[in-house]
Amino acid sequence: MGEFELLLNNWCEKVRVRQGQEAEASVGIMDSQSVRWGDNRSLNGIDGKGIKRHVVVDKNGFLIAVMVTIACVHDGKVAYLLARCLKELCCNIKVVLADAGYRGEVATKIRKAFGYALEVIVSGDKSNGFKPTGKRWIVERTFSWFDNYRRLCRNYEFTFDSAEEMVKPAAIRMLLNKTLSKS
């Protein structure tokens, strides 16, 4: 575990306890965000669409895990790797909520391999406009927060590792802003 992960994990635990919650999250919310490339030299993928940020956040929207791939990789393919990442972080998560992009046999594979219950929440009638679906809107709000950071609204990184690492300081900054504004 790197320095950013340790700092993020410790700060999240302190904030959760301060809010009257358990120190470790038991529910995670998984989703991905497509990010366009910022210049011709950054990671661009085969199809030229940039990258995808796959994240797991807790019920507060605090980052737990992040993985970056090229944009053409389907969410269901990355879900297993992201679950493995959660296991390596020794997370106390028992249930992971996800959207319809994670349907199929991946839920069974994740349950057998890691013990996480992957609950796929499918939104209903979209003809009446956007309607938040349960706790799934929390991860969308986190993506919106990420878009407020210049380094995250587009991808300017040359490697997947650096693209993942840029998310962590932004998540730490969001935590600090939340706690300092309530003090």
PDB file of C-alpha atoms in Angstrom:
ATOM      1  CA  MET A   1       0.000   0.000   0.000  1.00  0.00           C
ATOM      2  CA  GLY A   2       1.419   3.370  -1.028  1.00  0.00           C
ATOM      3  CA  GLU A   3       1.500   6.643   0.871  1.00  0.00           C
ATOM      4  CA  PHE A   4      -1.624   8.042  -0.782  1.00  0.00           C
ATOM      5  CA  GLU A   5      -3.597   4.861  -0.035  1.00  0.00           C
ATOM      6  CA  LEU A   6      -2.539   4.926   3.623  1.00  0.00           C
ATOM      7  CA  LEU A   7      -3.375   8.594   4.014  1.00  0.00           C
ATOM      8  CA  LEU A   8      -6.701   8.225   2.219  1.00  0.00           C
ATOM      9  CA  ASN A   9      -7.661   5.114   4.199  1.00  0.00           C
ATOM     10  CA  ASN A  10      -6.751   6.616   7.588  1.00  0.00           C
ATOM     11  CA  TRP A  11      -8.498   9.901   6.860  1.00  0.00           C
ATOM     12  CA  CYS A  12     -11.649   8.128   5.602  1.00  0.00           C
ATOM     13  CA  GLU A  13     -11.793   6.064   8.786  1.00  0.00           C
ATOM     14  CA  LYS A  14     -11.490   9.181  10.956  1.00  0.00           C
ATOM     15  CA  VAL A  15     -14.218  10.989   9.024  1.00  0.00           C
ATOM     16  CA  ARG A  16     -16.559   7.982   9.181  1.00  0.00           C
ATOM     17  CA  VAL A  17     -16.089   7.639  12.948  1.00  0.00           C
ATOM     18  CA  ARG A  18     -16.638  11.388  13.377  1.00  0.00           C
ATOM     19  CA  GLN A  19     -19.924  10.991  11.461  1.00  0.00           C
ATOM     20  CA  GLY A  20     -21.038   8.197  13.802  1.00  0.00           C
ATOM     21  CA  GLN A  21     -20.355   5.349  11.350  1.00  0.00           C
ATOM     22  CA  GLU A  22     -18.152   2.273  11.544  1.00  0.00           C
ATOM     23  CA  ALA A  23     -14.488   2.965  10.776  1.00  0.00           C
ATOM     24  CA  GLU A  24     -14.468   0.617   7.775  1.00  0.00           C
ATOM     25  CA  ALA A  25     -17.035   0.664   4.993  1.00  0.00           C
ATOM     26  CA  SER A  26     -19.180  -2.448   4.555  1.00  0.00           C
ATOM     27  CA  VAL A  27     -20.852  -1.339   1.300  1.00  0.00           C
ATOM     28  CA  GLY A  28     -19.032  -0.260  -1.831  1.00  0.00           C
ATOM     29  CA  ILE A  29     -20.444   1.323  -4.966  1.00  0.00           C
ATOM     30  CA  MET A  30     -18.695   0.485  -8.253  1.00  0.00           C
ATOM     31  CA  ASP A  31     -18.831   2.354 -11.541  1.00  0.00           C
ATOM     32  CA  SER A  32     -16.655   3.730 -14.312  1.00  0.00           C
ATOM     33  CA  GLN A  33     -16.119   7.131 -15.882  1.00  0.00           C
ATOM     34  CA  SER A  34     -14.847   7.700 -19.398  1.00  0.00           C
ATOM     35  CA  VAL A  35     -12.246  10.448 -19.598  1.00  0.00           C
ATOM     36  CA  ARG A  36     -11.162  12.036 -22.858  1.00  0.00           C
ATOM     37  CA  TRP A  37      -7.502  12.532 -23.570  1.00  0.00           C
ATOM     38  CA  GLY A  38      -6.013  15.967 -23.032  1.00  0.00           C
ATOM     39  CA  ASP A  39      -3.240  15.971 -25.607  1.00  0.00           C
ATOM     40  CA  ASN A  40      -1.833  13.725 -28.302  1.00  0.00           C
ATOM     41  CA  ARG A  41       0.856  12.246 -26.067  1.00  0.00           C
ATOM     42  CA  SER A  42      -1.328  10.933 -23.202  1.00  0.00           C
ATOM     43  CA  LEU A  43      -2.905   7.481 -22.972  1.00  0.00           C
ATOM     44  CA  ASN A  44      -5.383   7.331 -25.792  1.00  0.00           C
ATOM     45  CA  GLY A  45      -6.523   3.740 -26.260  1.00  0.00           C
ATOM     46  CA  ILE A  46      -6.997   1.928 -29.532  1.00  0.00           C
ATOM     47  CA  ASP A  47     -10.244   3.677 -30.397  1.00  0.00           C
ATOM     48  CA  GLY A  48      -8.984   7.187 -29.584  1.00  0.00           C
ATOM     49  CA  LYS A  49     -11.564   7.708 -26.836  1.00  0.00           C
ATOM     50  CA  GLY A  50      -9.139   7.994 -23.938  1.00  0.00           C
ATOM     51  CA  ILE A  51      -9.347   6.086 -20.672  1.00  0.00           C
ATOM     52  CA  LYS A  52     -11.886   4.777 -18.179  1.00  0.00           C
ATOM     53  CA  ARG A  53     -11.589   5.308 -14.444  1.00  0.00           C
ATOM     54  CA  HIS A  54     -13.125   2.378 -12.556  1.00  0.00           C
ATOM     55  CA  VAL A  55     -13.736   3.213  -8.906  1.00  0.00           C
ATOM     56  CA  VAL A  56     -15.285   1.835  -5.754  1.00  0.00           C
ATOM     57  CA  VAL A  57     -16.551   4.398  -3.240  1.00  0.00           C
ATOM     58  CA  ASP A  58     -18.277   4.042   0.124  1.00  0.00           C
ATOM     59  CA  LYS A  59     -21.758   5.342   0.977  1.00  0.00           C
ATOM     60  CA  ASN A  60     -20.285   8.799   1.620  1.00  0.00           C
ATOM     61  CA  GLY A  61     -18.652   8.960  -1.811  1.00  0.00           C
ATOM     62  CA  PHE A  62     -15.143   8.487  -0.385  1.00  0.00           C
ATOM     63  CA  LEU A  63     -12.722   6.668  -2.688  1.00  0.00           C
ATOM     64  CA  ILE A  64     -11.830   3.101  -1.697  1.00  0.00           C
ATOM     65  CA  ALA A  65     -10.195   1.764  -4.872  1.00  0.00           C
ATOM     66  CA  VAL A  66      -9.386   2.993  -8.374  1.00  0.00           C
ATOM     67  CA  MET A  67      -8.239   1.269 -11.569  1.00  0.00           C
ATOM     68  CA  VAL A  68      -7.597   2.851 -14.971  1.00  0.00           C
ATOM     69  CA  THR A  69      -7.974   1.099 -18.342  1.00  0.00           C
ATOM     70  CA  ILE A  70      -8.340   2.156 -21.948  1.00  0.00           C
ATOM     71  CA  ALA A  71     -11.884   3.308 -22.715  1.00  0.00           C
ATOM     72  CA  CYS A  72     -12.841   0.373 -24.934  1.00  0.00           C
ATOM     73  CA  VAL A  73     -12.637  -2.179 -22.078  1.00  0.00           C
ATOM     74  CA  HIS A  74     -16.103  -3.245 -20.873  1.00  0.00           C
ATOM     75  CA  ASP A  75     -16.971  -2.618 -17.206  1.00  0.00           C
ATOM     76  CA  GLY A  76     -17.787  -6.271 -16.575  1.00  0.00           C
ATOM     77  CA  LYS A  77     -14.266  -7.307 -17.556  1.00  0.00           C
ATOM     78  CA  VAL A  78     -12.685  -4.924 -15.055  1.00  0.00           C
ATOM     79  CA  ALA A  79     -15.063  -5.730 -12.173  1.00  0.00           C
ATOM     80  CA  TYR A  80     -13.181  -8.915 -11.266  1.00  0.00           C
ATOM     81  CA  LEU A  81      -9.829  -7.087 -11.200  1.00  0.00           C
ATOM     82  CA  LEU A  82     -11.308  -4.277  -9.123  1.00  0.00           C
ATOM     83  CA  ALA A  83     -12.719  -6.828  -6.653  1.00  0.00           C
ATOM     84  CA  ARG A  84      -9.247  -8.374  -6.407  1.00  0.00           C
ATOM     85  CA  CYS A  85      -7.861  -4.913  -5.722  1.00  0.00           C
ATOM     86  CA  LEU A  86     -10.411  -4.495  -2.902  1.00  0.00           C
ATOM     87  CA  LYS A  87      -9.327  -7.828  -1.413  1.00  0.00           C
ATOM     88  CA  GLU A  88      -5.663  -6.774  -1.527  1.00  0.00           C
ATOM     89  CA  LEU A  89      -6.577  -3.579   0.334  1.00  0.00           C
ATOM     90  CA  CYS A  90      -8.076  -5.798   3.075  1.00  0.00           C
ATOM     91  CA  CYS A  91     -11.399  -3.997   2.865  1.00  0.00           C
ATOM     92  CA  ASN A  92     -14.266  -4.969   5.136  1.00  0.00           C
ATOM     93  CA  ILE A  93     -16.727  -4.643   2.253  1.00  0.00           C
ATOM     94  CA  LYS A  94     -19.441  -7.272   2.021  1.00  0.00           C
ATOM     95  CA  VAL A  95     -21.751  -5.828  -0.659  1.00  0.00           C
ATOM     96  CA  VAL A  96     -20.814  -3.983  -3.850  1.00  0.00           C
ATOM     97  CA  LEU A  97     -23.544  -2.077  -5.706  1.00  0.00           C
ATOM     98  CA  ALA A  98     -23.132  -1.639  -9.454  1.00  0.00           C
ATOM     99  CA  ASP A  99     -25.077  -0.629 -12.557  1.00  0.00           C
ATOM    100  CA  ALA A 100     -26.248  -2.778 -15.470  1.00  0.00           C
ATOM    101  CA  GLY A 101     -22.781  -2.712 -17.063  1.00  0.00           C
ATOM    102  CA  TYR A 102     -21.723  -5.304 -14.493  1.00  0.00           C
ATOM    103  CA  ARG A 103     -24.470  -7.859 -15.269  1.00  0.00           C
ATOM    104  CA  GLY A 104     -23.768 -11.457 -16.126  1.00  0.00           C
ATOM    105  CA  GLU A 105     -21.607 -14.164 -14.697  1.00  0.00           C
ATOM    106  CA  VAL A 106     -19.089 -11.699 -13.257  1.00  0.00           C
ATOM    107  CA  ALA A 107     -21.252 -11.389 -10.114  1.00  0.00           C
ATOM    108  CA  THR A 108     -21.000 -15.128  -9.507  1.00  0.00           C
ATOM    109  CA  LYS A 109     -17.247 -15.149 -10.158  1.00  0.00           C
ATOM    110  CA  ILE A 110     -16.700 -12.288  -7.707  1.00  0.00           C
ATOM    111  CA  ARG A 111     -18.799 -13.956  -5.016  1.00  0.00           C
ATOM    112  CA  LYS A 112     -16.945 -17.271  -5.369  1.00  0.00           C
ATOM    113  CA  ALA A 113     -13.456 -15.778  -5.541  1.00  0.00           C
ATOM    114  CA  PHE A 114     -13.684 -12.916  -3.045  1.00  0.00           C
ATOM    115  CA  GLY A 115     -16.930 -13.321  -1.077  1.00  0.00           C
ATOM    116  CA  TYR A 116     -18.395  -9.987  -2.177  1.00  0.00           C
ATOM    117  CA  ALA A 117     -22.080  -9.853  -3.061  1.00  0.00           C
ATOM    118  CA  LEU A 118     -22.253  -7.860  -6.302  1.00  0.00           C
ATOM    119  CA  GLU A 119     -25.746  -6.358  -6.506  1.00  0.00           C
ATOM    120  CA  VAL A 120     -26.590  -5.024  -9.947  1.00  0.00           C
ATOM    121  CA  ILE A 121     -29.126  -2.207  -9.799  1.00  0.00           C
ATOM    122  CA  VAL A 122     -30.866  -1.536 -13.097  1.00  0.00           C
ATOM    123  CA  SER A 123     -32.552   1.832 -13.494  1.00  0.00           C
ATOM    124  CA  GLY A 124     -36.136   1.829 -14.652  1.00  0.00           C
ATOM    125  CA  ASP A 125     -37.929   4.027 -17.161  1.00  0.00           C
ATOM    126  CA  LYS A 126     -35.533   6.587 -18.650  1.00  0.00           C
ATOM    127  CA  SER A 127     -38.162   8.267 -20.804  1.00  0.00           C
ATOM    128  CA  ASN A 128     -39.200  10.460 -17.848  1.00  0.00           C
ATOM    129  CA  GLY A 129     -35.672  11.853 -17.429  1.00  0.00           C
ATOM    130  CA  PHE A 130     -32.945  11.196 -14.887  1.00  0.00           C
ATOM    131  CA  LYS A 131     -33.975   9.653 -11.594  1.00  0.00           C
ATOM    132  CA  PRO A 132     -31.354   8.710  -8.995  1.00  0.00           C
ATOM    133  CA  THR A 133     -31.357   4.982  -8.282  1.00  0.00           C
ATOM    134  CA  GLY A 134     -30.807   4.154  -4.625  1.00  0.00           C
ATOM    135  CA  LYS A 135     -27.249   4.631  -3.452  1.00  0.00           C
ATOM    136  CA  ARG A 136     -25.904   4.424  -7.028  1.00  0.00           C
ATOM    137  CA  TRP A 137     -26.082   8.210  -7.429  1.00  0.00           C
ATOM    138  CA  ILE A 138     -23.296   8.544  -4.826  1.00  0.00           C
ATOM    139  CA  VAL A 139     -20.610   7.297  -7.218  1.00  0.00           C
ATOM    140  CA  GLU A 140     -21.922   9.652  -9.914  1.00  0.00           C
ATOM    141  CA  ARG A 141     -21.603  12.540  -7.462  1.00  0.00           C
ATOM    142  CA  THR A 142     -17.997  11.502  -6.781  1.00  0.00           C
ATOM    143  CA  PHE A 143     -17.259  11.576 -10.525  1.00  0.00           C
ATOM    144  CA  SER A 144     -18.766  15.060 -10.621  1.00  0.00           C
ATOM    145  CA  TRP A 145     -16.441  16.117  -7.801  1.00  0.00           C
ATOM    146  CA  PHE A 146     -13.481  14.684  -9.748  1.00  0.00           C
ATOM    147  CA  ASP A 147     -14.412  16.809 -12.762  1.00  0.00           C
ATOM    148  CA  ASN A 148     -13.748  19.917 -10.651  1.00  0.00           C
ATOM    149  CA  TYR A 149     -10.030  19.084 -10.662  1.00  0.00           C
ATOM    150  CA  ARG A 150      -8.060  20.210 -13.676  1.00  0.00           C
ATOM    151  CA  ARG A 151      -5.883  17.101 -13.721  1.00  0.00           C
ATOM    152  CA  LEU A 152      -8.912  14.788 -13.665  1.00  0.00           C
ATOM    153  CA  CYS A 153     -11.390  16.401 -16.070  1.00  0.00           C
ATOM    154  CA  ARG A 154      -9.174  15.179 -18.940  1.00  0.00           C
ATOM    155  CA  ASN A 155      -6.396  12.625 -19.037  1.00  0.00           C
ATOM    156  CA  TYR A 156      -2.941  14.150 -19.324  1.00  0.00           C
ATOM    157  CA  GLU A 157      -1.020  11.168 -17.923  1.00  0.00           C
ATOM    158  CA  PHE A 158       1.380   8.943 -19.855  1.00  0.00           C
ATOM    159  CA  THR A 159       0.856   5.755 -17.818  1.00  0.00           C
ATOM    160  CA  PHE A 160      -2.071   3.974 -16.179  1.00  0.00           C
ATOM    161  CA  ASP A 161      -0.269   4.092 -12.823  1.00  0.00           C
ATOM    162  CA  SER A 162       0.087   7.863 -12.887  1.00  0.00           C
ATOM    163  CA  ALA A 163      -3.538   8.234 -14.024  1.00  0.00           C
ATOM    164  CA  GLU A 164      -4.607   6.176 -10.973  1.00  0.00           C
ATOM    165  CA  GLU A 165      -2.314   8.082  -8.611  1.00  0.00           C
ATOM    166  CA  MET A 166      -3.727  11.461  -9.691  1.00  0.00           C
ATOM    167  CA  VAL A 167      -7.174  10.421  -8.418  1.00  0.00           C
ATOM    168  CA  LYS A 168      -5.931   9.775  -4.867  1.00  0.00           C
ATOM    169  CA  PRO A 169      -4.696  13.297  -3.986  1.00  0.00           C
ATOM    170  CA  ALA A 170      -7.964  14.695  -5.363  1.00  0.00           C
ATOM    171  CA  ALA A 171      -9.906  12.270  -3.140  1.00  0.00           C
ATOM    172  CA  ILE A 172      -7.796  13.313  -0.137  1.00  0.00           C
ATOM    173  CA  ARG A 173      -8.415  16.968  -0.938  1.00  0.00           C
ATOM    174  CA  MET A 174     -12.180  16.318  -1.144  1.00  0.00           C
ATOM    175  CA  LEU A 175     -12.047  14.675   2.291  1.00  0.00           C
ATOM    176  CA  LEU A 176     -10.144  17.617   3.741  1.00  0.00           C
ATOM    177  CA  ASN A 177     -12.604  20.100   2.239  1.00  0.00           C
ATOM    178  CA  LYS A 178     -15.555  18.173   3.712  1.00  0.00           C
ATOM    179  CA  THR A 179     -14.072  17.983   7.190  1.00  0.00           C
ATOM    180  CA  LEU A 180     -12.701  21.514   7.326  1.00  0.00           C
ATOM    181  CA  SER A 181     -15.952  23.034   6.112  1.00  0.00           C
ATOM    182  CA  LYS A 182     -17.863  21.283   8.924  1.00  0.00           C
ATOM    183  CA  SER A 183     -15.424  22.355  11.652  1.00  0.00           C
TER     184      SER A 183
END
